[in-house]
Each structure stands twice: as structure tokens, then as C-alpha cells.
Short mmCIF file of C-alpha atoms in Angstrom, two decimals:
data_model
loop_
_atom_site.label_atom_id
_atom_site.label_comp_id
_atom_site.label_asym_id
_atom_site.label_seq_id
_atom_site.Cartn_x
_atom_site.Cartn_y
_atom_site.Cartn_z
CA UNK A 1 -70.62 15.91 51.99
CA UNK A 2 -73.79 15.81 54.81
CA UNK A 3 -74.48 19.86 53.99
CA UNK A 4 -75.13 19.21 50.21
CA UNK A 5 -76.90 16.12 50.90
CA UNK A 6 -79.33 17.40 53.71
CA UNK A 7 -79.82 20.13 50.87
CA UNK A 8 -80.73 17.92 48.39
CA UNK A 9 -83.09 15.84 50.89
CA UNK A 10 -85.27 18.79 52.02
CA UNK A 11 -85.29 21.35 49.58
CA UNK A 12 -85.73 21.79 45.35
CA UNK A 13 -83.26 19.23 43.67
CA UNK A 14 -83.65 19.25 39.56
CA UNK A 15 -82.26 16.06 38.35
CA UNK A 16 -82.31 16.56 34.98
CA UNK A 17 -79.91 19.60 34.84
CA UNK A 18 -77.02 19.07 32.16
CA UNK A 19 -74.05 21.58 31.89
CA UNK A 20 -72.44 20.88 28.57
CA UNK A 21 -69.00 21.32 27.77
CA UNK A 22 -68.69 24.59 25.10
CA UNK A 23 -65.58 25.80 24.10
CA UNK A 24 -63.85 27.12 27.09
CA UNK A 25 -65.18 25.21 29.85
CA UNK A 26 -65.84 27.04 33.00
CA UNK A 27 -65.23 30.56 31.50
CA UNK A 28 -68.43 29.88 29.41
CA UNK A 29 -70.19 28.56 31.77
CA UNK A 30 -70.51 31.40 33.65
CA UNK A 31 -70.80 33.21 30.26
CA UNK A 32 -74.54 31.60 29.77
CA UNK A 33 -75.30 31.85 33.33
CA UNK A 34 -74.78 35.05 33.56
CA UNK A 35 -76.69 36.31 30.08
CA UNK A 36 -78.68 33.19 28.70
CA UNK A 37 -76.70 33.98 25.70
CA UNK A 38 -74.28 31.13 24.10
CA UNK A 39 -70.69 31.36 23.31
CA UNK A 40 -69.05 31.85 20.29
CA UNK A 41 -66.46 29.16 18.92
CA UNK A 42 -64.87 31.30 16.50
CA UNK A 43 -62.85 33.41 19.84
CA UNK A 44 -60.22 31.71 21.38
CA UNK A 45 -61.29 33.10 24.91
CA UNK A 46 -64.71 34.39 25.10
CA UNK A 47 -64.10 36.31 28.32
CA UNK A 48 -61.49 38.33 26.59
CA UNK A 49 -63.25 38.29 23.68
CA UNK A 50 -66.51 40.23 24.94
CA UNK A 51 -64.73 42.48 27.44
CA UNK A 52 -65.42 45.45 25.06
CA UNK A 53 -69.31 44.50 24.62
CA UNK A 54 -71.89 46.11 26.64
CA UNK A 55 -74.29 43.35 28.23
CA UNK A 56 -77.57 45.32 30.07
CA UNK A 57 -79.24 42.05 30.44
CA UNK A 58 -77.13 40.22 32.95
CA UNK A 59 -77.99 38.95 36.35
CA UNK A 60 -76.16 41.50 38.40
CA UNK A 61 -77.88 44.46 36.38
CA UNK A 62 -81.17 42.54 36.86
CA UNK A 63 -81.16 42.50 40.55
CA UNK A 64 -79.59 45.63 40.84
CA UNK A 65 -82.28 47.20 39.43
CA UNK A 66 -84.43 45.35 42.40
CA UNK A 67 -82.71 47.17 44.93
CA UNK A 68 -79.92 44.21 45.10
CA UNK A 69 -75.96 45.17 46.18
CA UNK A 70 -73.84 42.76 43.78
CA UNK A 71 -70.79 41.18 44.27
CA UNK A 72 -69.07 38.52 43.16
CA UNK A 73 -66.23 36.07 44.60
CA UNK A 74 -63.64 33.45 43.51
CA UNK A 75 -60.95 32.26 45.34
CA UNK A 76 -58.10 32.03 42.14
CA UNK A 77 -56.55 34.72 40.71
CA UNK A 78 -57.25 36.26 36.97
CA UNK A 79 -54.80 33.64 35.36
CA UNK A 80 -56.66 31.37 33.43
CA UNK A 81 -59.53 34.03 32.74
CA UNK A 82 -59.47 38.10 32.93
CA UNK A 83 -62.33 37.73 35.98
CA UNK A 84 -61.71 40.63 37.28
CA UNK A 85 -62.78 42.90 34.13
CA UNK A 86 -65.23 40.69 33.20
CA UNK A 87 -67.53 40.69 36.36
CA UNK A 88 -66.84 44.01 37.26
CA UNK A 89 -67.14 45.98 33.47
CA UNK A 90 -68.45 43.58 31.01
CA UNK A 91 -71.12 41.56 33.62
CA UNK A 92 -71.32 45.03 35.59
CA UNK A 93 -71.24 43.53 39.32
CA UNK A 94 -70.68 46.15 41.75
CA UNK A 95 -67.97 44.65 43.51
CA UNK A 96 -65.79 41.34 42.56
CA UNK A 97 -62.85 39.91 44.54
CA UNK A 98 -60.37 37.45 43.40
CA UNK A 99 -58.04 35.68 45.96
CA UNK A 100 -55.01 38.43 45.20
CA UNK A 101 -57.99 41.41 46.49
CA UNK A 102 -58.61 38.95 49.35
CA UNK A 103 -55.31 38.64 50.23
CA UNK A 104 -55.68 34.63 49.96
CA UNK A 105 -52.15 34.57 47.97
CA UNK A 106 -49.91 36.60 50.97
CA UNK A 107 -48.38 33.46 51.93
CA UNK A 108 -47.77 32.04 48.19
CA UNK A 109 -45.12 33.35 45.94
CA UNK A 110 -47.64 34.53 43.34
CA UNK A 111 -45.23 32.93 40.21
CA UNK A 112 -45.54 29.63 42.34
CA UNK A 113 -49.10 29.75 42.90
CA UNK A 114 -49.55 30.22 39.10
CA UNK A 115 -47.13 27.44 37.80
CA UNK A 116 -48.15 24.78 40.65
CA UNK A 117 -51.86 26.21 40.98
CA UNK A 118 -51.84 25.89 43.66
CA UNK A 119 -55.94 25.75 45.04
CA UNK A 120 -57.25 27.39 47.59
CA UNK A 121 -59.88 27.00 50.66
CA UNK A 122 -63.46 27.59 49.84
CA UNK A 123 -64.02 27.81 53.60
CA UNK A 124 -61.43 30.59 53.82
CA UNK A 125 -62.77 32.46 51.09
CA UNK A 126 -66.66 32.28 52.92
CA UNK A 127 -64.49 33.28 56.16
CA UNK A 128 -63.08 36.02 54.54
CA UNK A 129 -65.86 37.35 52.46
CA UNK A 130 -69.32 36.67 54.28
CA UNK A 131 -68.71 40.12 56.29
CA UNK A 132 -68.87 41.92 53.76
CA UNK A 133 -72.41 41.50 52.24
CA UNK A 134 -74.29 39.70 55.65
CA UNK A 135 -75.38 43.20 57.00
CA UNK A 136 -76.61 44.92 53.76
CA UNK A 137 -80.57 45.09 52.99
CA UNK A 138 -80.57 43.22 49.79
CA UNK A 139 -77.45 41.15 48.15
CA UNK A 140 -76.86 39.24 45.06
CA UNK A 141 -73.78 37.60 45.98
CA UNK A 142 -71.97 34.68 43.31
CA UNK A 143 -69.09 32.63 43.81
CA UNK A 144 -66.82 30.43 41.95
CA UNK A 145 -65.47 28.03 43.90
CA UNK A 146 -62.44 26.30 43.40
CA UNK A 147 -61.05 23.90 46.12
CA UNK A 148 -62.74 20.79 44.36
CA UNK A 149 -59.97 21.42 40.82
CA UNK A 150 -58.44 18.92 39.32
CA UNK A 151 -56.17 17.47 39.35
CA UNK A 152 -57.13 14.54 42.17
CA UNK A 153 -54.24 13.39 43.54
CA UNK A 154 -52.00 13.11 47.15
CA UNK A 155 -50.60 16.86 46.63
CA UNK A 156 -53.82 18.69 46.28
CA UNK A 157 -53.83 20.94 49.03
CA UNK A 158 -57.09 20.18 49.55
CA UNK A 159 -56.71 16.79 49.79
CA UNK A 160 -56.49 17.19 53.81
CA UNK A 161 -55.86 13.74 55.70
CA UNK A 162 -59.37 13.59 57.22
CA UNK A 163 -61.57 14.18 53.97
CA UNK A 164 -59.02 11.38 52.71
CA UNK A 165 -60.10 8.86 55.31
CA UNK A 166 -63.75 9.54 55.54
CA UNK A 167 -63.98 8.98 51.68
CA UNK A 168 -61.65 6.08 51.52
CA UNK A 169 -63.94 4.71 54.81
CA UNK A 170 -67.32 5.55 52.44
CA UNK A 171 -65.94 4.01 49.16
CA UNK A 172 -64.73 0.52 50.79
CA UNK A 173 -68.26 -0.13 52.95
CA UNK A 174 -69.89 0.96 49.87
CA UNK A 175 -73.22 -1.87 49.38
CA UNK A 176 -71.27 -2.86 45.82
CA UNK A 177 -67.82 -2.25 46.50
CA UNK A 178 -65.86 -1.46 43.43
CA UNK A 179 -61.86 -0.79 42.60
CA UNK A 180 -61.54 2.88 42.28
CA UNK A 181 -58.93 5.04 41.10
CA UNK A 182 -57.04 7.35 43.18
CA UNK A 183 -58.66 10.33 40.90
CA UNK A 184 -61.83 9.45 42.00
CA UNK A 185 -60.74 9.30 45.62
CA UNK A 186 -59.13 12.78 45.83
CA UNK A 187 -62.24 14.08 43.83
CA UNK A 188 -64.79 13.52 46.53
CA UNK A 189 -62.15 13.96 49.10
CA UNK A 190 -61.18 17.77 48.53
CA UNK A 191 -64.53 18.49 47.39
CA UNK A 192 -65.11 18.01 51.03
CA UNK A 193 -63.73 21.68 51.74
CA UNK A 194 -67.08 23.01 49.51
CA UNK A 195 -69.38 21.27 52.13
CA UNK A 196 -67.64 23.05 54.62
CA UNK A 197 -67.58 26.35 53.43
CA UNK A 198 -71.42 25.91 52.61
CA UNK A 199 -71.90 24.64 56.52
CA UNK A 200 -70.35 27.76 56.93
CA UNK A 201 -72.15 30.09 54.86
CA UNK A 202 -75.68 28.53 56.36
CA UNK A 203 -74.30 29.24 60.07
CA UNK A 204 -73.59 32.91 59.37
CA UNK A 205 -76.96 33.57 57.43
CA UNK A 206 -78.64 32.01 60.39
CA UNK A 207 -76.67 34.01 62.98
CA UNK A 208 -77.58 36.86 61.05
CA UNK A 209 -81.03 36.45 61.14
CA UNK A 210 -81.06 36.36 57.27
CA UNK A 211 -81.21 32.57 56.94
CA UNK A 212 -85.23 32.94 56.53
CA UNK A 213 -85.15 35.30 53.33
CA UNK A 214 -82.50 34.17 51.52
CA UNK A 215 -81.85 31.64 48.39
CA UNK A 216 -78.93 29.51 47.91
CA UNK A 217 -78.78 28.28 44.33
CA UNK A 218 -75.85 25.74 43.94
CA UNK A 219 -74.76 23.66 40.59
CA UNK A 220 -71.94 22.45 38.44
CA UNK A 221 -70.07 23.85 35.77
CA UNK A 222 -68.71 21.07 34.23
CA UNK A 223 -68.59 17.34 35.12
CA UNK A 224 -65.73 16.31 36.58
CA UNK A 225 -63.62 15.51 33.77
CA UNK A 226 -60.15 14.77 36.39
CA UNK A 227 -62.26 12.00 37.05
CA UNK A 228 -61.90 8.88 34.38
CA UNK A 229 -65.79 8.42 32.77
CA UNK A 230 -65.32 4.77 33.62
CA UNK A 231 -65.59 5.39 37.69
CA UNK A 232 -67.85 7.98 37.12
CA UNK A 233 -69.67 5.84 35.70
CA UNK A 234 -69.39 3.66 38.38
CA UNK A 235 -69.98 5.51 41.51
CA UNK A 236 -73.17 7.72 39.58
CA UNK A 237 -74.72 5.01 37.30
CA UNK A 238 -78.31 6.37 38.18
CA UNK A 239 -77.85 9.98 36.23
CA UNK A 240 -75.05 8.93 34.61
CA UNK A 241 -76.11 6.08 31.96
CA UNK A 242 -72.47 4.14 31.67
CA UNK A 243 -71.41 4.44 28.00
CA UNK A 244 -73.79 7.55 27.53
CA UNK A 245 -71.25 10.56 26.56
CA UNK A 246 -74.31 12.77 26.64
CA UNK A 247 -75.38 12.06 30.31
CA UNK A 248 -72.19 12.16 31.78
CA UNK A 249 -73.03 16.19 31.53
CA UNK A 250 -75.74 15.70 34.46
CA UNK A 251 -74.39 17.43 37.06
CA UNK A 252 -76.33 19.02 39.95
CA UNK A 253 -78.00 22.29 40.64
CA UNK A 254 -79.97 22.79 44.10
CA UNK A 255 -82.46 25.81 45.19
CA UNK A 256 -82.49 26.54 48.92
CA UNK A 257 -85.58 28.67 49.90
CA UNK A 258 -87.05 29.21 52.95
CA UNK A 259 -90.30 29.62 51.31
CA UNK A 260 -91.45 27.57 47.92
CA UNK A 261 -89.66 24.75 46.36
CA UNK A 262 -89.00 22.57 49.28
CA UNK A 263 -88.02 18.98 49.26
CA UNK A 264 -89.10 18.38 45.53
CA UNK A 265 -87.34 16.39 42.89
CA UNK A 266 -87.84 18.53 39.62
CA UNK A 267 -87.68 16.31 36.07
CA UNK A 268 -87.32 19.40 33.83
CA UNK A 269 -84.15 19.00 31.34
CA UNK A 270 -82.44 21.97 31.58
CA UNK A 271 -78.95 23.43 31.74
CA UNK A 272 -76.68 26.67 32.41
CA UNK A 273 -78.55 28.50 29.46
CA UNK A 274 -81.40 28.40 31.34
CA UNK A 275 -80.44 29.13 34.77
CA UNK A 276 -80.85 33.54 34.29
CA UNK A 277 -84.78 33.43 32.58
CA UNK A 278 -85.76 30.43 35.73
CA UNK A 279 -83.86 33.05 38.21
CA UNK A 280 -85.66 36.22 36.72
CA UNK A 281 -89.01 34.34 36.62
CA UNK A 282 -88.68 32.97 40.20
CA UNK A 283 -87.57 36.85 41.57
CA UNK A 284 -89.62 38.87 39.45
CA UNK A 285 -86.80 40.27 37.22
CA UNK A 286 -87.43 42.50 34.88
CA UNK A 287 -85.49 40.06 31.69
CA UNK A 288 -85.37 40.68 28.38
CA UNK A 289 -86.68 37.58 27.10
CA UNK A 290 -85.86 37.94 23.57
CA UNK A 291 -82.29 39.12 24.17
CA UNK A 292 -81.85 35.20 25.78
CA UNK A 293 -81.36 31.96 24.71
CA UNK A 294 -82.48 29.73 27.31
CA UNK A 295 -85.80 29.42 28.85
CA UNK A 296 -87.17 29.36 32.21
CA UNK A 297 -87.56 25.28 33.35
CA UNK A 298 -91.09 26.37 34.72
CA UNK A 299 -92.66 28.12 31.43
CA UNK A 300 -95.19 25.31 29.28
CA UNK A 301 -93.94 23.42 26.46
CA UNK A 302 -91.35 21.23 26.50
CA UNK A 303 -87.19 21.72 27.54
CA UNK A 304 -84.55 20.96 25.75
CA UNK A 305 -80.80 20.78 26.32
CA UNK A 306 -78.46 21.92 23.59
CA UNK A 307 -74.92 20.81 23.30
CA UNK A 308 -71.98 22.27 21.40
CA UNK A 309 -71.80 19.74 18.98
CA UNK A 310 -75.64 19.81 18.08
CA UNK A 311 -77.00 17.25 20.25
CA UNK A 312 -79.65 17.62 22.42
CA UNK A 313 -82.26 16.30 25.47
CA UNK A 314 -85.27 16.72 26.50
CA UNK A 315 -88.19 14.19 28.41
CA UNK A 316 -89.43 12.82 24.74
CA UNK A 317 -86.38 12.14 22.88
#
């Protein structure tokens, strides 16, 4: 992945960001990104569960107020989560397309998509959706990528022949060669397609002249959990302490900026919570702190991480 790593070389890179596992994975994920508020066990799907709810103090309505069009992408459909209400009601984006509004599932029989999920391009969906925010003043634009999903194996379509070889190539000449699992293979192989579609995304904003006032912010939603924790372990032993079942929740988040930032390591311990009051701090938002849980990773005092089953991490202890 040379995109994400020249990233990671030359602009901010925060080490010590966790995103712990709540109760439905992704879905809340992008619940505390979105409002800095936390999920609630007691639901049994917390999208669902909050479409009703009126949330004023989201990202989109943040930036929005700024002057900011908002839109949001993913390229799945609305089977394992209601997206679609969600972003565009509950979150209140402007505009949210799923792969059926893109048109990504034509050429699937949408029952087979659903019962072989069958996963998508990332680079089609940046093909596909780039046009329609790159000439507007001001955009907040998120996507949810999916072409890195589990699970890793031969039939992912993602899994092209190329990204194969150049990973198989990487793993066997690595300086401590180990014996990985075909999991682990396909992983870093199909998350291939999210380098280029980020390649991509860079190329257009340049093209467009926007490249210089714009700010990529890129991270994780979950560890890979397709992956076994024992090559994880393996391949990542630097953030990843082998044994430790809290670190293996490191996963990274990058800020691209053209202007502040740049080609810093950042130590704070932080984690999805506290990716909106960082964002709203760093733009200027106008945020309800005490609607939120999290905390911006730049404010004094120290920074904690908070798991679902009431752990936690910070610098001291």
C-alpha cells in the first residue's frame, strides 16, 4: 500500500489511536464518530435503534453550518445496517449514496450480492462519486469503504491476482520471515484496492486544483478481526503487544493537510469517541462540548481510551 504509507511518512500519523470493539462493530463506530456520543448495549442495532432521535450535534450539521455541502458514500447496500436513513435523517447529511443509488449492483443479482456479499471496488466507488462533490466551494464528504471485508480468502473479489503476488512477494522477503496464514495474505492483498482508490482520490483533488485546501482524515473501524490475533500479532508486534487483547484495538488514523500537521508522529491515546471534538477544534466548529463524550486529543490534561467492557488507556497507566 505505497499511497497510505507515503501518507503516513510525510504528514500527521497518531499512533496511539485505539478503535474498540462496542456492540455492533462498524455500525457504532460510525455512531461515535459521527456524535462523540457512545452506544447503547441494551438495543440490538443502534442504527435502527436511534433512527427516530434527533441528533443537532453531528459532523455533517457542524460543517454545514460552515458553509460545507455534505455527503456521504459507501459502496454496500443497506443490508447489514439501515445507512441510508441513518446518514441522510438521523446524521442529517445532505446527500448519501449506497452502491444500489450508484448503480454499483447493475451487474449483480441483488439476492446474490446479499447472500454471497459479494464486495465491491473502492476505486470504482471514488470513480463514480468524486464528480459529484470536486467542483463545489466547500464539501464535507465521508466514506465507508468496503473492499478490504472479511472474509480473506481466494474468492474475494478483491483478491485480484496482482495484489496477491505483490503481498505474497512482500511477506516471503520479509527481514524475519514467518509462516502466515492465507487470512492474513488476502487481508493485505484486497486491501490493496483502498490504496488505489486513495491514489485516485489524491489525483483528482490535484487535477482539480483543490489538492492544496483540502484534508484527508483516514482510520480504522475495527481491527481486523478475519485476521487470526496470532499473525497479527506477528506481522504488527510494534503497536500490537502479542498477548495484549487491549492493543490489538490500535489501528490507524492519518490527517492529510496541506497546511499544519505535517510529517509528525502524535503519542496522544485516543479513539473514535474522540475523532468529532479533535475535528471541530481543528476546523473551528461550532460543537457542543457538553452534549459529547470524547475529547479533542489536543486539549491539556491527560487522554484516555474507554472500552466496552470498562477497560481503559492512556500514557500513565
Amino acid at each position: 500500500t505505497p499511497t497510505l504509507y507515503d501518507l503516513k511518512q510525510n504528514y500527521a500519523y497518531f499512533e496511539n489511536f485505539y478503535a474498540p470493539l462496542y456492540y455492533r462493530s462498524t455500525a457504532d463506530t460510525e455512531f461515535m464518530v459521527q456524535t462523540s456520543m457512545f452506544p447503547n448495549k441494551n438495543v440490538s442495532l443502534s442504527m435502527e435503534s436511534y433512527l427516530d432521535n434527533t441528533f443537532t450535534n453531528t459532523l455533517p450539521n457542524l460543517f454545514r453550518e460552515k458553509g460545507y455541502d455534505t455527503l456521504s458514500f459507501h459502496d454496500y447496500m443497506d443490508y447489514f445496517y439501515p445507512r441510508g436513513d441513518f446518514h441522510r435523517n438521523t446524521l442529517d447529511y445532505d446527500e448519501y449514496y449506497g452502491s444500489v443509488e450508484l448503480g454499483m449492483t447493475e451487474k449483480f443479482d441483488p439476492d446474490k450480492l446479499i447472500v454471497n456479499h459479494h464486495w465491491l471496488s473502492d476505486y470504482e466507488m471514488m470513480r463514480l462519486t468524486i464528480p459529484m462533490f470536486i467542483e463545489r466551494d466547500h464539501f464535507f464528504v465521508n466514506y465507508i469503504t468496503v473492499s478490504g471485508h472479511f472474509p480473506y480468502e481466494q474468492t474475494h473479489e478483491m483478491a485480484k491476482e496482482e495484489y496477491v503476488e505483490a503481498t505474497r512477494d512482500y511477506l516471503d522477503n520479509l527481514a524475519e520471515p514467518f509462516d502466515y496464514s492465507d487470512e492474513l495474505l488476502y487481508y493485505m492483498a484486497v486491501n490493496m484496492e483502498f490504496d488505489k482508490a486513495l491514489a485516485y482520490l489524491l489525483q483528482q483533488l490535484q487535477e482539480a486544483g483543490k489538492d492544496d485546501n483540502t484534508v484527508i482524515i483516514i482510520y480504522g473501524d475495527h481491527y481486523a478481526y478475519g485476521v487470526d490475533k496470532e499473525d497479527i500479532w506477528k506481522i504488527d508486534s510494534t503497536n500490537k503487544i502479542p498477548g495484549d487483547e487491549l492493543a490489538i484495538h490500535n489501528v490507524p488514523l492519518l490527517l492529510v493537510s496541506p497546511r499544519g500537521l505535517q510529517n509528525d508522529t502524535y503519542s496522544q491515546y485516543i479513539s473514535t469517541i474522540d475523532l468529532m471534538p479533535t475535528i471541530a477544534n481543528l476546523f473551528g466548529l461550532n460543537m457542543d462540548y457538553k452534549a459529547a463524550f470524547g475529547r479533542d486529543a489536543f486539549q491539556d490534561g491527560t487522554t484516555v481510551v474507554r472500552f466496552a467492557d470498562g477497560s481503559f488507556l492512556s500514557k500513565h497507566f
